[in-house]
């Protein structure tokens, strides 16, 4: 390409055909003179017949200039120690396994005249796309370390690999593979004794398909890739009775179920209207009166979760346990199980006027629509909690809140947005609006419920999935793509979880498990 400018190049990515063999053979002879040159025509023919979608080439105006040859293999077998001969049958036939759950990169090469155009990256991207489309578990490859012979007298192959990883040494193949998100899983000894430049060694490289979905026989083990969440920006209204209040709750559960939501989130203290049924003269007693409805409330919500086939996050309600009063959020799953998360950090108002105690447990909840965490209002302002949940694989953080003024709401909102970025998860916040003139401490409220995403290219530009009109009763519905989270955690512009400096600091849970 020395006599051409990039504007003269006409590239086309396509699958390899039998007619390409003469050009393919000439290219391989040029690139691999030290390890046998070109594959026989019969080998390439069989490879095209058995796995045509795995053989990819790039041409320039009809001239073949790059290629990637790939087979399917069994991951468990070839993620362990193996040699090049284990992949080659008699008469130099590559052992393609049509039942394999992974791809194995046999060869990838580019005409030396075109190496400044990053065509190898295009071929790797094509391989990754094939891996995703075929729902393969990973791409494996035995990678040559072609500059190792220059250092073999001074350092071991493992030290050489570490030096390449640190960029202290450049290796034409390994450096390129590391730059394309492959990880070195192990050193392969005697991989190809014919490869004198690599001294017979190779690296076992692996690229994981984060979108891989096993073929589950048990449907209960299947993970949803898109989760639909509903958030109710709840209007506080006086209730004539527990049944009157519960009828409003059921109405909204039914509504979100009609939209086939997987979750519905109610706000913190969404049963506060029931305080109006008791004596308001003593706030200490009024909140404890409200706690007497806890058992009936959760029994009813659990029944709704089953009947309407939706997971209900009962934002929070006061619950008495012995001498303690706790602010507790319940998760009523649609399979009939019930779990809960207590508020851990109690606000000065709750502590002073209602004498509420903080809980002492933190957990991630397994659901049929992903792993979720629940932090009640003030708790989201403490980033350590979300970090601990993220370490347990949390995908969605639900934050039921109750704030009276906009500045109070902004503390919750901005902390929630930060938690989404820090922990590479979705954060759904839901609050209440309106007022209850006959109930003390529920005088005014402010809420703008929303769902926030991490801030990266695959999400909305402002990292807001959806948000409500302020101070208006609203039902929000949003679809959350969990595959995008998996992509972000491995291939994002920044990868917060992977890049934590755990050698310098740590966050450790000291409470009950």
Short mmCIF file of C-alpha atoms in Angstrom, two decimals:
data_model
loop_
_atom_site.label_atom_id
_atom_site.label_comp_id
_atom_site.label_asym_id
_atom_site.label_seq_id
_atom_site.Cartn_x
_atom_site.Cartn_y
_atom_site.Cartn_z
CA UNK A 1 0.00 0.00 0.00
CA UNK A 2 3.06 2.24 -0.08
CA UNK A 3 1.97 3.92 -3.34
CA UNK A 4 -1.61 4.48 -2.17
CA UNK A 5 -3.20 6.91 0.25
CA UNK A 6 -6.00 5.83 2.62
CA UNK A 7 -8.50 7.51 0.30
CA UNK A 8 -7.58 4.98 -2.41
CA UNK A 9 -8.53 2.01 -0.23
CA UNK A 10 -11.91 0.30 -0.68
CA UNK A 11 -12.41 -2.13 2.20
CA UNK A 12 -15.03 -4.84 2.45
CA UNK A 13 -15.58 -7.22 5.37
CA UNK A 14 -17.12 -10.55 4.33
CA UNK A 15 -16.98 -14.31 4.80
CA UNK A 16 -14.26 -16.43 3.24
CA UNK A 17 -15.12 -18.41 0.09
CA UNK A 18 -13.41 -21.30 -1.70
CA UNK A 19 -12.46 -18.93 -4.52
CA UNK A 20 -10.34 -16.96 -2.07
CA UNK A 21 -7.94 -19.81 -1.40
CA UNK A 22 -5.15 -18.82 -3.82
CA UNK A 23 -4.98 -15.33 -2.32
CA UNK A 24 -5.31 -16.68 1.21
CA UNK A 25 -2.48 -19.15 0.65
CA UNK A 26 -0.15 -16.46 -0.73
CA UNK A 27 -0.89 -14.24 2.26
CA UNK A 28 -0.26 -17.03 4.77
CA UNK A 29 2.99 -18.00 3.07
CA UNK A 30 4.13 -14.40 3.44
CA UNK A 31 3.21 -14.12 7.12
CA UNK A 32 4.00 -17.61 8.45
CA UNK A 33 7.17 -18.78 6.69
CA UNK A 34 8.64 -19.86 10.05
CA UNK A 35 5.74 -22.10 11.16
CA UNK A 36 4.61 -23.93 8.06
CA UNK A 37 3.10 -21.30 5.81
CA UNK A 38 -0.39 -21.84 4.35
CA UNK A 39 -3.01 -24.36 5.33
CA UNK A 40 -3.75 -26.98 2.64
CA UNK A 41 -6.66 -26.21 0.34
CA UNK A 42 -8.56 -29.24 1.66
CA UNK A 43 -8.33 -27.90 5.23
CA UNK A 44 -9.70 -24.50 4.26
CA UNK A 45 -12.47 -26.10 2.18
CA UNK A 46 -13.59 -28.23 5.09
CA UNK A 47 -13.46 -25.25 7.46
CA UNK A 48 -15.69 -23.21 5.16
CA UNK A 49 -18.13 -26.11 4.80
CA UNK A 50 -18.34 -26.83 8.55
CA UNK A 51 -18.32 -23.30 9.95
CA UNK A 52 -18.74 -20.69 7.18
CA UNK A 53 -19.85 -17.86 9.53
CA UNK A 54 -16.61 -18.15 11.50
CA UNK A 55 -14.27 -17.43 8.58
CA UNK A 56 -13.94 -13.71 7.94
CA UNK A 57 -11.78 -11.77 5.49
CA UNK A 58 -11.19 -8.17 4.49
CA UNK A 59 -10.58 -7.27 0.88
CA UNK A 60 -9.41 -4.08 -0.78
CA UNK A 61 -11.01 -3.68 -4.20
CA UNK A 62 -11.18 -7.47 -4.58
CA UNK A 63 -7.68 -8.09 -3.21
CA UNK A 64 -7.67 -10.20 -0.01
CA UNK A 65 -5.59 -8.41 2.64
CA UNK A 66 -6.62 -9.87 6.04
CA UNK A 67 -8.34 -12.94 7.47
CA UNK A 68 -9.50 -14.56 10.69
CA UNK A 69 -10.05 -18.34 10.86
CA UNK A 70 -12.16 -19.65 13.72
CA UNK A 71 -13.66 -22.91 14.99
CA UNK A 72 -16.08 -23.87 17.74
CA UNK A 73 -14.73 -25.78 20.72
CA UNK A 74 -15.67 -27.05 24.16
CA UNK A 75 -14.86 -24.33 26.69
CA UNK A 76 -14.17 -26.67 29.61
CA UNK A 77 -11.69 -28.65 27.53
CA UNK A 78 -9.76 -25.81 25.91
CA UNK A 79 -9.75 -23.39 28.83
CA UNK A 80 -7.30 -25.82 30.39
CA UNK A 81 -3.78 -26.82 29.34
CA UNK A 82 -3.62 -27.99 25.72
CA UNK A 83 -1.37 -27.92 22.68
CA UNK A 84 -1.78 -26.86 19.08
CA UNK A 85 -1.93 -30.51 18.07
CA UNK A 86 -5.05 -30.96 20.22
CA UNK A 87 -6.83 -28.67 17.75
CA UNK A 88 -5.53 -30.36 14.61
CA UNK A 89 -6.66 -33.71 13.32
CA UNK A 90 -5.15 -35.95 10.69
CA UNK A 91 -4.23 -34.35 7.37
CA UNK A 92 -4.17 -30.91 9.00
CA UNK A 93 -7.91 -30.70 9.56
CA UNK A 94 -8.97 -28.22 12.25
CA UNK A 95 -11.20 -29.91 14.83
CA UNK A 96 -14.37 -27.88 14.60
CA UNK A 97 -16.93 -28.95 17.25
CA UNK A 98 -20.45 -27.96 16.13
CA UNK A 99 -21.69 -28.61 19.69
CA UNK A 100 -19.01 -26.38 21.23
CA UNK A 101 -19.96 -23.52 23.52
CA UNK A 102 -16.94 -21.30 22.71
CA UNK A 103 -14.99 -20.00 19.74
CA UNK A 104 -11.30 -20.75 19.24
CA UNK A 105 -9.25 -18.33 17.19
CA UNK A 106 -6.99 -20.42 14.99
CA UNK A 107 -5.38 -17.70 12.91
CA UNK A 108 -5.68 -13.96 12.40
CA UNK A 109 -3.34 -12.19 10.01
CA UNK A 110 -3.03 -8.95 8.04
CA UNK A 111 -1.01 -8.13 4.94
CA UNK A 112 2.08 -6.24 6.22
CA UNK A 113 1.40 -3.48 3.69
CA UNK A 114 -1.92 -2.71 5.40
CA UNK A 115 -0.98 -2.94 9.08
CA UNK A 116 -1.32 0.81 9.66
CA UNK A 117 -5.10 0.60 9.04
CA UNK A 118 -5.92 -1.38 12.22
CA UNK A 119 -7.56 -4.15 10.26
CA UNK A 120 -6.76 -6.65 13.00
CA UNK A 121 -9.08 -4.74 15.32
CA UNK A 122 -11.85 -5.01 12.73
CA UNK A 123 -11.38 -8.76 12.57
CA UNK A 124 -11.40 -9.08 16.35
CA UNK A 125 -14.60 -7.00 16.51
CA UNK A 126 -16.14 -9.27 13.86
CA UNK A 127 -15.17 -12.35 15.90
CA UNK A 128 -16.74 -10.83 19.02
CA UNK A 129 -19.93 -10.13 17.12
CA UNK A 130 -20.03 -13.74 15.88
CA UNK A 131 -19.53 -14.89 19.46
CA UNK A 132 -22.46 -12.77 20.64
CA UNK A 133 -24.74 -13.71 17.76
CA UNK A 134 -24.12 -17.44 18.24
CA UNK A 135 -24.47 -17.11 22.03
CA UNK A 136 -21.00 -18.55 22.61
CA UNK A 137 -19.51 -18.42 26.08
CA UNK A 138 -16.12 -16.97 25.13
CA UNK A 139 -13.39 -16.66 22.55
CA UNK A 140 -10.23 -18.64 23.31
CA UNK A 141 -6.92 -18.43 21.50
CA UNK A 142 -3.42 -19.74 21.81
CA UNK A 143 -1.34 -16.64 21.27
CA UNK A 144 2.26 -16.62 20.10
CA UNK A 145 4.81 -14.54 22.04
CA UNK A 146 7.02 -13.87 19.06
CA UNK A 147 9.58 -11.60 20.71
CA UNK A 148 10.25 -13.93 23.63
CA UNK A 149 13.31 -15.46 21.95
CA UNK A 150 15.07 -12.12 22.42
CA UNK A 151 14.61 -12.30 26.21
CA UNK A 152 14.60 -16.05 26.87
CA UNK A 153 18.10 -16.09 28.34
CA UNK A 154 17.20 -13.44 30.90
CA UNK A 155 13.58 -13.86 32.00
CA UNK A 156 10.98 -16.59 32.26
CA UNK A 157 7.97 -16.62 29.93
CA UNK A 158 5.67 -15.56 32.80
CA UNK A 159 7.91 -12.57 33.54
CA UNK A 160 7.93 -11.75 29.84
CA UNK A 161 4.12 -11.77 29.74
CA UNK A 162 3.98 -9.52 32.82
CA UNK A 163 6.44 -7.11 31.20
CA UNK A 164 4.32 -6.95 28.04
CA UNK A 165 1.25 -6.30 30.16
CA UNK A 166 3.08 -3.39 31.85
CA UNK A 167 4.18 -2.17 28.40
CA UNK A 168 7.81 -2.51 29.38
CA UNK A 169 8.21 -4.85 26.39
CA UNK A 170 6.30 -4.77 23.12
CA UNK A 171 5.19 -8.05 21.58
CA UNK A 172 3.50 -7.72 18.15
CA UNK A 173 0.85 -10.33 18.94
CA UNK A 174 0.38 -10.29 22.72
CA UNK A 175 0.37 -6.48 23.01
CA UNK A 176 -2.31 -6.34 20.32
CA UNK A 177 -4.45 -9.01 21.97
CA UNK A 178 -4.30 -7.30 25.36
CA UNK A 179 -5.36 -4.04 23.71
CA UNK A 180 -8.43 -5.86 22.38
CA UNK A 181 -9.78 -6.85 25.81
CA UNK A 182 -8.32 -10.36 25.88
CA UNK A 183 -6.97 -11.64 29.18
CA UNK A 184 -4.10 -14.06 29.66
CA UNK A 185 -5.56 -17.02 31.54
CA UNK A 186 -2.50 -19.27 31.64
CA UNK A 187 0.83 -20.09 30.03
CA UNK A 188 0.67 -22.98 27.57
CA UNK A 189 3.86 -25.08 27.58
CA UNK A 190 4.97 -26.95 24.46
CA UNK A 191 2.02 -25.43 22.62
CA UNK A 192 3.78 -25.44 19.27
CA UNK A 193 7.42 -26.69 19.35
CA UNK A 194 7.79 -25.51 15.75
CA UNK A 195 7.42 -21.91 16.92
CA UNK A 196 11.04 -21.08 17.72
CA UNK A 197 10.39 -17.36 18.18
CA UNK A 198 8.02 -18.17 21.04
CA UNK A 199 10.30 -20.96 22.29
CA UNK A 200 7.31 -23.30 21.97
CA UNK A 201 5.23 -21.32 24.49
CA UNK A 202 1.92 -19.60 23.98
CA UNK A 203 -0.54 -17.64 26.05
CA UNK A 204 -4.06 -18.94 26.55
CA UNK A 205 -6.11 -15.85 25.86
CA UNK A 206 -9.77 -15.42 26.66
CA UNK A 207 -12.44 -12.88 25.84
CA UNK A 208 -15.67 -13.45 27.77
CA UNK A 209 -19.03 -12.88 26.13
CA UNK A 210 -20.80 -10.97 28.87
CA UNK A 211 -24.13 -11.44 27.02
CA UNK A 212 -23.87 -15.23 27.04
CA UNK A 213 -27.07 -16.97 28.14
CA UNK A 214 -26.84 -20.68 28.98
CA UNK A 215 -29.54 -22.94 27.58
CA UNK A 216 -31.32 -23.47 30.86
CA UNK A 217 -33.60 -26.47 31.14
CA UNK A 218 -35.01 -24.92 34.33
CA UNK A 219 -36.94 -21.76 33.41
CA UNK A 220 -36.64 -20.51 36.99
CA UNK A 221 -32.90 -20.08 36.38
CA UNK A 222 -33.36 -17.88 33.30
CA UNK A 223 -32.22 -14.27 33.79
CA UNK A 224 -34.26 -11.51 32.18
CA UNK A 225 -32.20 -9.18 30.04
CA UNK A 226 -34.73 -6.32 30.08
CA UNK A 227 -36.52 -5.49 33.33
CA UNK A 228 -39.57 -3.24 33.48
CA UNK A 229 -39.90 -1.14 36.62
CA UNK A 230 -42.84 0.94 37.77
CA UNK A 231 -42.54 3.82 40.22
CA UNK A 232 -45.50 5.43 41.90
CA UNK A 233 -45.12 9.07 42.84
CA UNK A 234 -47.72 8.64 45.54
CA UNK A 235 -50.28 11.30 46.43
CA UNK A 236 -50.86 11.45 50.18
CA UNK A 237 -54.60 11.55 50.82
CA UNK A 238 -56.69 11.12 53.93
CA UNK A 239 -58.15 7.65 54.31
CA UNK A 240 -61.41 6.74 56.00
CA UNK A 241 -60.15 3.28 56.94
CA UNK A 242 -57.38 0.77 56.35
CA UNK A 243 -59.50 -0.81 53.60
CA UNK A 244 -59.97 2.58 51.93
CA UNK A 245 -56.19 3.17 51.90
CA UNK A 246 -55.50 -0.38 50.70
CA UNK A 247 -57.91 0.02 47.78
CA UNK A 248 -55.74 2.87 46.43
CA UNK A 249 -52.65 0.71 46.78
CA UNK A 250 -54.30 -2.17 44.92
CA UNK A 251 -55.46 0.16 42.15
CA UNK A 252 -51.87 1.15 41.35
CA UNK A 253 -50.55 -2.40 41.68
CA UNK A 254 -53.19 -3.49 39.19
CA UNK A 255 -52.27 -0.60 36.87
CA UNK A 256 -48.56 -1.43 36.82
CA UNK A 257 -49.38 -5.11 36.34
CA UNK A 258 -51.39 -4.16 33.25
CA UNK A 259 -48.18 -2.62 31.89
CA UNK A 260 -46.41 -5.94 32.64
CA UNK A 261 -43.98 -4.35 35.07
CA UNK A 262 -41.61 -6.63 36.95
CA UNK A 263 -41.42 -4.27 39.94
CA UNK A 264 -43.51 -1.52 41.46
CA UNK A 265 -41.87 0.85 43.94
CA UNK A 266 -43.89 2.66 46.62
CA UNK A 267 -42.38 5.57 48.60
CA UNK A 268 -41.07 5.73 52.15
CA UNK A 269 -43.85 5.86 54.76
CA UNK A 270 -46.48 5.52 52.04
CA UNK A 271 -48.95 4.33 54.70
CA UNK A 272 -48.65 7.61 56.67
CA UNK A 273 -52.31 8.54 55.89
CA UNK A 274 -53.34 5.80 58.34
CA UNK A 275 -51.97 7.92 61.19
CA UNK A 276 -55.00 10.13 60.65
CA UNK A 277 -57.17 7.31 61.98
CA UNK A 278 -55.62 7.63 65.45
CA UNK A 279 -54.88 10.25 68.10
CA UNK A 280 -52.47 12.93 66.83
CA UNK A 281 -51.83 14.45 70.23
CA UNK A 282 -48.59 12.53 70.84
CA UNK A 283 -46.25 11.89 67.92
CA UNK A 284 -44.41 9.12 69.75
CA UNK A 285 -47.69 7.25 70.13
CA UNK A 286 -49.02 8.20 66.67
CA UNK A 287 -46.16 6.52 64.79
CA UNK A 288 -46.51 3.42 66.98
CA UNK A 289 -50.22 3.36 66.21
CA UNK A 290 -49.23 3.33 62.54
CA UNK A 291 -46.97 0.33 63.16
CA UNK A 292 -50.00 -1.73 64.26
CA UNK A 293 -51.03 -1.93 60.59
CA UNK A 294 -47.73 -3.52 59.52
CA UNK A 295 -48.76 -7.16 59.56
CA UNK A 296 -52.06 -6.56 57.73
CA UNK A 297 -50.28 -4.37 55.19
CA UNK A 298 -47.63 -6.92 54.28
CA UNK A 299 -50.07 -9.81 54.17
CA UNK A 300 -52.23 -7.84 51.73
CA UNK A 301 -49.29 -6.70 49.58
CA UNK A 302 -47.90 -10.22 49.38
CA UNK A 303 -51.29 -11.41 48.17
CA UNK A 304 -51.33 -8.60 45.58
CA UNK A 305 -47.84 -9.59 44.38
CA UNK A 306 -49.04 -13.13 43.71
CA UNK A 307 -52.42 -12.18 42.27
CA UNK A 308 -51.09 -9.49 39.94
CA UNK A 309 -47.80 -11.27 39.14
CA UNK A 310 -45.55 -8.36 40.10
CA UNK A 311 -42.76 -7.82 42.64
CA UNK A 312 -43.81 -5.11 45.09
CA UNK A 313 -41.34 -2.95 46.98
CA UNK A 314 -43.34 -1.58 49.87
CA UNK A 315 -41.28 1.61 50.19
CA UNK A 316 -41.26 1.59 53.96
CA UNK A 317 -43.58 1.27 56.92
CA UNK A 318 -42.90 1.53 60.66
CA UNK A 319 -42.57 -1.89 62.33
CA UNK A 320 -42.35 -2.67 66.06
CA UNK A 321 -39.92 -5.33 67.23
CA UNK A 322 -39.99 -5.57 70.99
CA UNK A 323 -38.99 -2.18 72.38
CA UNK A 324 -37.66 -1.01 69.02
CA UNK A 325 -39.45 0.82 66.23
CA UNK A 326 -37.85 0.29 62.81
CA UNK A 327 -38.37 1.95 59.44
CA UNK A 328 -38.61 -1.11 57.16
CA UNK A 329 -38.97 -1.63 53.43
CA UNK A 330 -40.52 -4.93 52.36
CA UNK A 331 -39.96 -6.87 49.16
CA UNK A 332 -43.04 -8.94 48.34
CA UNK A 333 -42.02 -11.24 45.51
CA UNK A 334 -44.55 -12.60 43.06
CA UNK A 335 -43.60 -16.15 44.03
CA UNK A 336 -45.06 -15.50 47.51
CA UNK A 337 -41.81 -14.98 49.43
CA UNK A 338 -41.27 -11.86 51.51
CA UNK A 339 -38.03 -10.15 52.53
CA UNK A 340 -37.11 -6.79 54.01
CA UNK A 341 -34.45 -4.11 54.43
CA UNK A 342 -34.41 -1.81 57.44
CA UNK A 343 -33.34 1.80 57.21
CA UNK A 344 -29.86 1.93 58.72
CA UNK A 345 -29.28 5.67 59.08
CA UNK A 346 -32.03 7.49 60.94
CA UNK A 347 -32.60 11.19 60.32
CA UNK A 348 -32.61 13.65 63.23
CA UNK A 349 -36.38 14.15 62.77
CA UNK A 350 -37.13 10.41 62.94
CA UNK A 351 -34.89 9.99 65.95
CA UNK A 352 -36.16 13.07 67.79
CA UNK A 353 -39.91 13.04 67.12
CA UNK A 354 -40.63 9.35 66.52
CA UNK A 355 -37.74 7.64 68.37
CA UNK A 356 -37.03 5.26 65.48
CA UNK A 357 -33.99 2.98 65.63
CA UNK A 358 -31.69 2.02 62.79
CA UNK A 359 -31.38 -1.54 61.52
CA UNK A 360 -28.16 -3.56 61.45
CA UNK A 361 -28.34 -5.74 58.32
CA UNK A 362 -27.67 -5.07 54.65
CA UNK A 363 -28.36 -7.46 51.81
CA UNK A 364 -28.85 -7.94 48.10
CA UNK A 365 -32.14 -9.58 47.12
CA UNK A 366 -32.37 -12.29 44.48
CA UNK A 367 -35.44 -11.88 42.29
CA UNK A 368 -36.72 -13.33 39.03
CA UNK A 369 -35.74 -10.03 37.38
CA UNK A 370 -32.21 -9.49 38.61
CA UNK A 371 -30.37 -8.74 41.82
CA UNK A 372 -31.66 -5.66 43.60
CA UNK A 373 -30.80 -3.55 46.60
CA UNK A 374 -33.05 -1.29 48.68
CA UNK A 375 -31.81 1.79 50.53
CA UNK A 376 -34.40 3.94 52.25
CA UNK A 377 -34.02 7.68 51.63
CA UNK A 378 -31.18 8.93 53.92
CA UNK A 379 -29.27 5.66 53.43
CA UNK A 380 -28.49 6.52 49.80
CA UNK A 381 -26.45 9.48 51.07
CA UNK A 382 -23.90 7.04 52.51
CA UNK A 383 -21.93 5.66 49.52
CA UNK A 384 -20.40 2.78 51.46
CA UNK A 385 -23.74 0.94 51.53
CA UNK A 386 -24.21 1.01 47.77
CA UNK A 387 -20.61 -0.09 47.22
CA UNK A 388 -21.16 -3.12 49.45
CA UNK A 389 -24.33 -4.01 47.53
CA UNK A 390 -22.57 -3.58 44.20
CA UNK A 391 -19.91 -6.07 45.27
CA UNK A 392 -22.69 -8.63 45.66
CA UNK A 393 -23.83 -8.13 42.07
CA UNK A 394 -26.64 -5.60 42.48
CA UNK A 395 -28.16 -4.53 39.15
CA UNK A 396 -30.92 -2.17 40.33
CA UNK A 397 -30.97 -0.04 43.47
CA UNK A 398 -34.42 1.03 44.67
CA UNK A 399 -34.61 4.14 46.86
CA UNK A 400 -37.99 4.91 48.41
CA UNK A 401 -37.81 8.41 49.89
CA UNK A 402 -39.85 11.03 51.74
CA UNK A 403 -38.66 14.65 51.62
CA UNK A 404 -40.47 17.84 52.56
CA UNK A 405 -38.51 20.48 50.63
CA UNK A 406 -36.67 20.66 47.33
CA UNK A 407 -33.27 20.96 48.95
CA UNK A 408 -34.02 17.77 50.90
CA UNK A 409 -35.05 16.06 47.67
CA UNK A 410 -31.90 17.25 45.90
CA UNK A 411 -29.75 15.50 48.49
CA UNK A 412 -31.47 12.23 47.64
CA UNK A 413 -31.49 12.85 43.90
CA UNK A 414 -27.87 13.82 43.49
CA UNK A 415 -26.61 11.06 45.74
CA UNK A 416 -28.73 8.55 43.79
CA UNK A 417 -27.21 9.74 40.52
CA UNK A 418 -23.73 9.40 41.98
CA UNK A 419 -24.49 5.88 43.19
CA UNK A 420 -25.53 4.87 39.64
CA UNK A 421 -22.20 6.04 38.25
CA UNK A 422 -20.02 4.73 41.08
CA UNK A 423 -21.56 1.29 41.13
CA UNK A 424 -22.47 0.78 37.46
CA UNK A 425 -26.12 0.09 38.24
CA UNK A 426 -29.58 1.55 37.71
CA UNK A 427 -31.09 3.57 40.56
CA UNK A 428 -34.85 4.06 40.88
CA UNK A 429 -36.12 6.64 43.36
CA UNK A 430 -39.76 7.09 44.35
CA UNK A 431 -41.30 9.68 46.65
CA UNK A 432 -44.66 11.03 47.75
CA UNK A 433 -46.38 14.38 47.15
CA UNK A 434 -49.28 16.37 48.54
CA UNK A 435 -50.07 17.03 52.20
CA UNK A 436 -52.04 15.70 55.12
CA UNK A 437 -53.22 18.70 57.17
CA UNK A 438 -54.64 16.48 59.93
CA UNK A 439 -51.42 14.47 60.39
CA UNK A 440 -48.46 16.04 62.19
CA UNK A 441 -45.07 15.94 60.46
CA UNK A 442 -46.70 15.32 57.07
CA UNK A 443 -47.35 18.99 56.39
CA UNK A 444 -45.58 19.43 53.03
CA UNK A 445 -43.75 17.14 50.63
CA UNK A 446 -41.61 17.46 47.54
CA UNK A 447 -40.74 14.71 45.03
CA UNK A 448 -39.45 14.19 41.51
CA UNK A 449 -39.31 10.42 41.13
CA UNK A 450 -36.96 9.04 38.49
CA UNK A 451 -34.75 6.24 37.20
CA UNK A 452 -31.05 7.00 36.71
CA UNK A 453 -28.45 5.11 34.73
CA UNK A 454 -24.67 5.13 34.69
CA UNK A 455 -23.23 7.86 32.50
CA UNK A 456 -21.77 6.30 29.37
CA UNK A 457 -22.41 6.05 25.66
CA UNK A 458 -24.89 3.17 25.81
CA UNK A 459 -27.23 5.12 28.15
CA UNK A 460 -29.20 8.39 27.73
CA UNK A 461 -26.96 11.44 27.32
CA UNK A 462 -28.07 12.89 30.66
CA UNK A 463 -28.09 9.48 32.44
CA UNK A 464 -31.81 9.84 33.16
CA UNK A 465 -34.02 6.97 31.95
CA UNK A 466 -37.26 8.65 33.02
CA UNK A 467 -38.41 11.25 35.52
CA UNK A 468 -41.67 12.62 36.82
CA UNK A 469 -43.22 16.06 36.88
CA UNK A 470 -42.45 17.55 40.30
CA UNK A 471 -45.13 17.33 42.98
CA UNK A 472 -47.73 15.58 40.85
CA UNK A 473 -49.09 12.08 41.37
CA UNK A 474 -47.63 10.06 38.51
CA UNK A 475 -46.92 6.51 37.46
CA UNK A 476 -43.53 6.02 35.79
CA UNK A 477 -42.68 2.95 33.72
CA UNK A 478 -39.19 2.24 32.40
CA UNK A 479 -37.38 -0.65 30.73
CA UNK A 480 -33.88 -1.32 32.10
CA UNK A 481 -31.47 -3.29 29.93
CA UNK A 482 -29.27 -5.42 32.21
CA UNK A 483 -27.08 -6.45 29.27
CA UNK A 484 -25.99 -2.83 28.95
CA UNK A 485 -24.76 -2.96 32.54
CA UNK A 486 -22.74 -6.06 31.75
CA UNK A 487 -21.28 -4.35 28.69
CA UNK A 488 -20.44 -1.23 30.70
CA UNK A 489 -18.69 -3.19 33.45
CA UNK A 490 -16.37 -4.83 30.92
CA UNK A 491 -16.13 -2.42 28.01
CA UNK A 492 -17.24 1.00 29.25
CA UNK A 493 -15.44 4.29 28.69
CA UNK A 494 -14.55 3.93 32.36
CA UNK A 495 -14.90 0.76 34.43
CA UNK A 496 -15.29 1.87 38.03
CA UNK A 497 -15.57 -1.57 39.60
CA UNK A 498 -12.55 -3.01 37.77
CA UNK A 499 -10.42 0.07 38.41
CA UNK A 500 -10.86 0.33 42.18
CA UNK A 501 -7.52 0.59 43.98
CA UNK A 502 -8.20 -2.13 46.52
CA UNK A 503 -4.50 -2.15 47.30
CA UNK A 504 -4.98 1.31 48.83
CA UNK A 505 -8.41 1.27 50.46
CA UNK A 506 -11.38 -0.94 51.27
CA UNK A 507 -15.01 -0.77 52.38
CA UNK A 508 -15.88 -3.49 54.86
CA UNK A 509 -19.23 -4.48 56.39
CA UNK A 510 -18.94 -4.79 60.19
CA UNK A 511 -22.59 -5.50 61.01
CA UNK A 512 -24.66 -8.65 60.97
CA UNK A 513 -24.78 -10.76 57.84
#
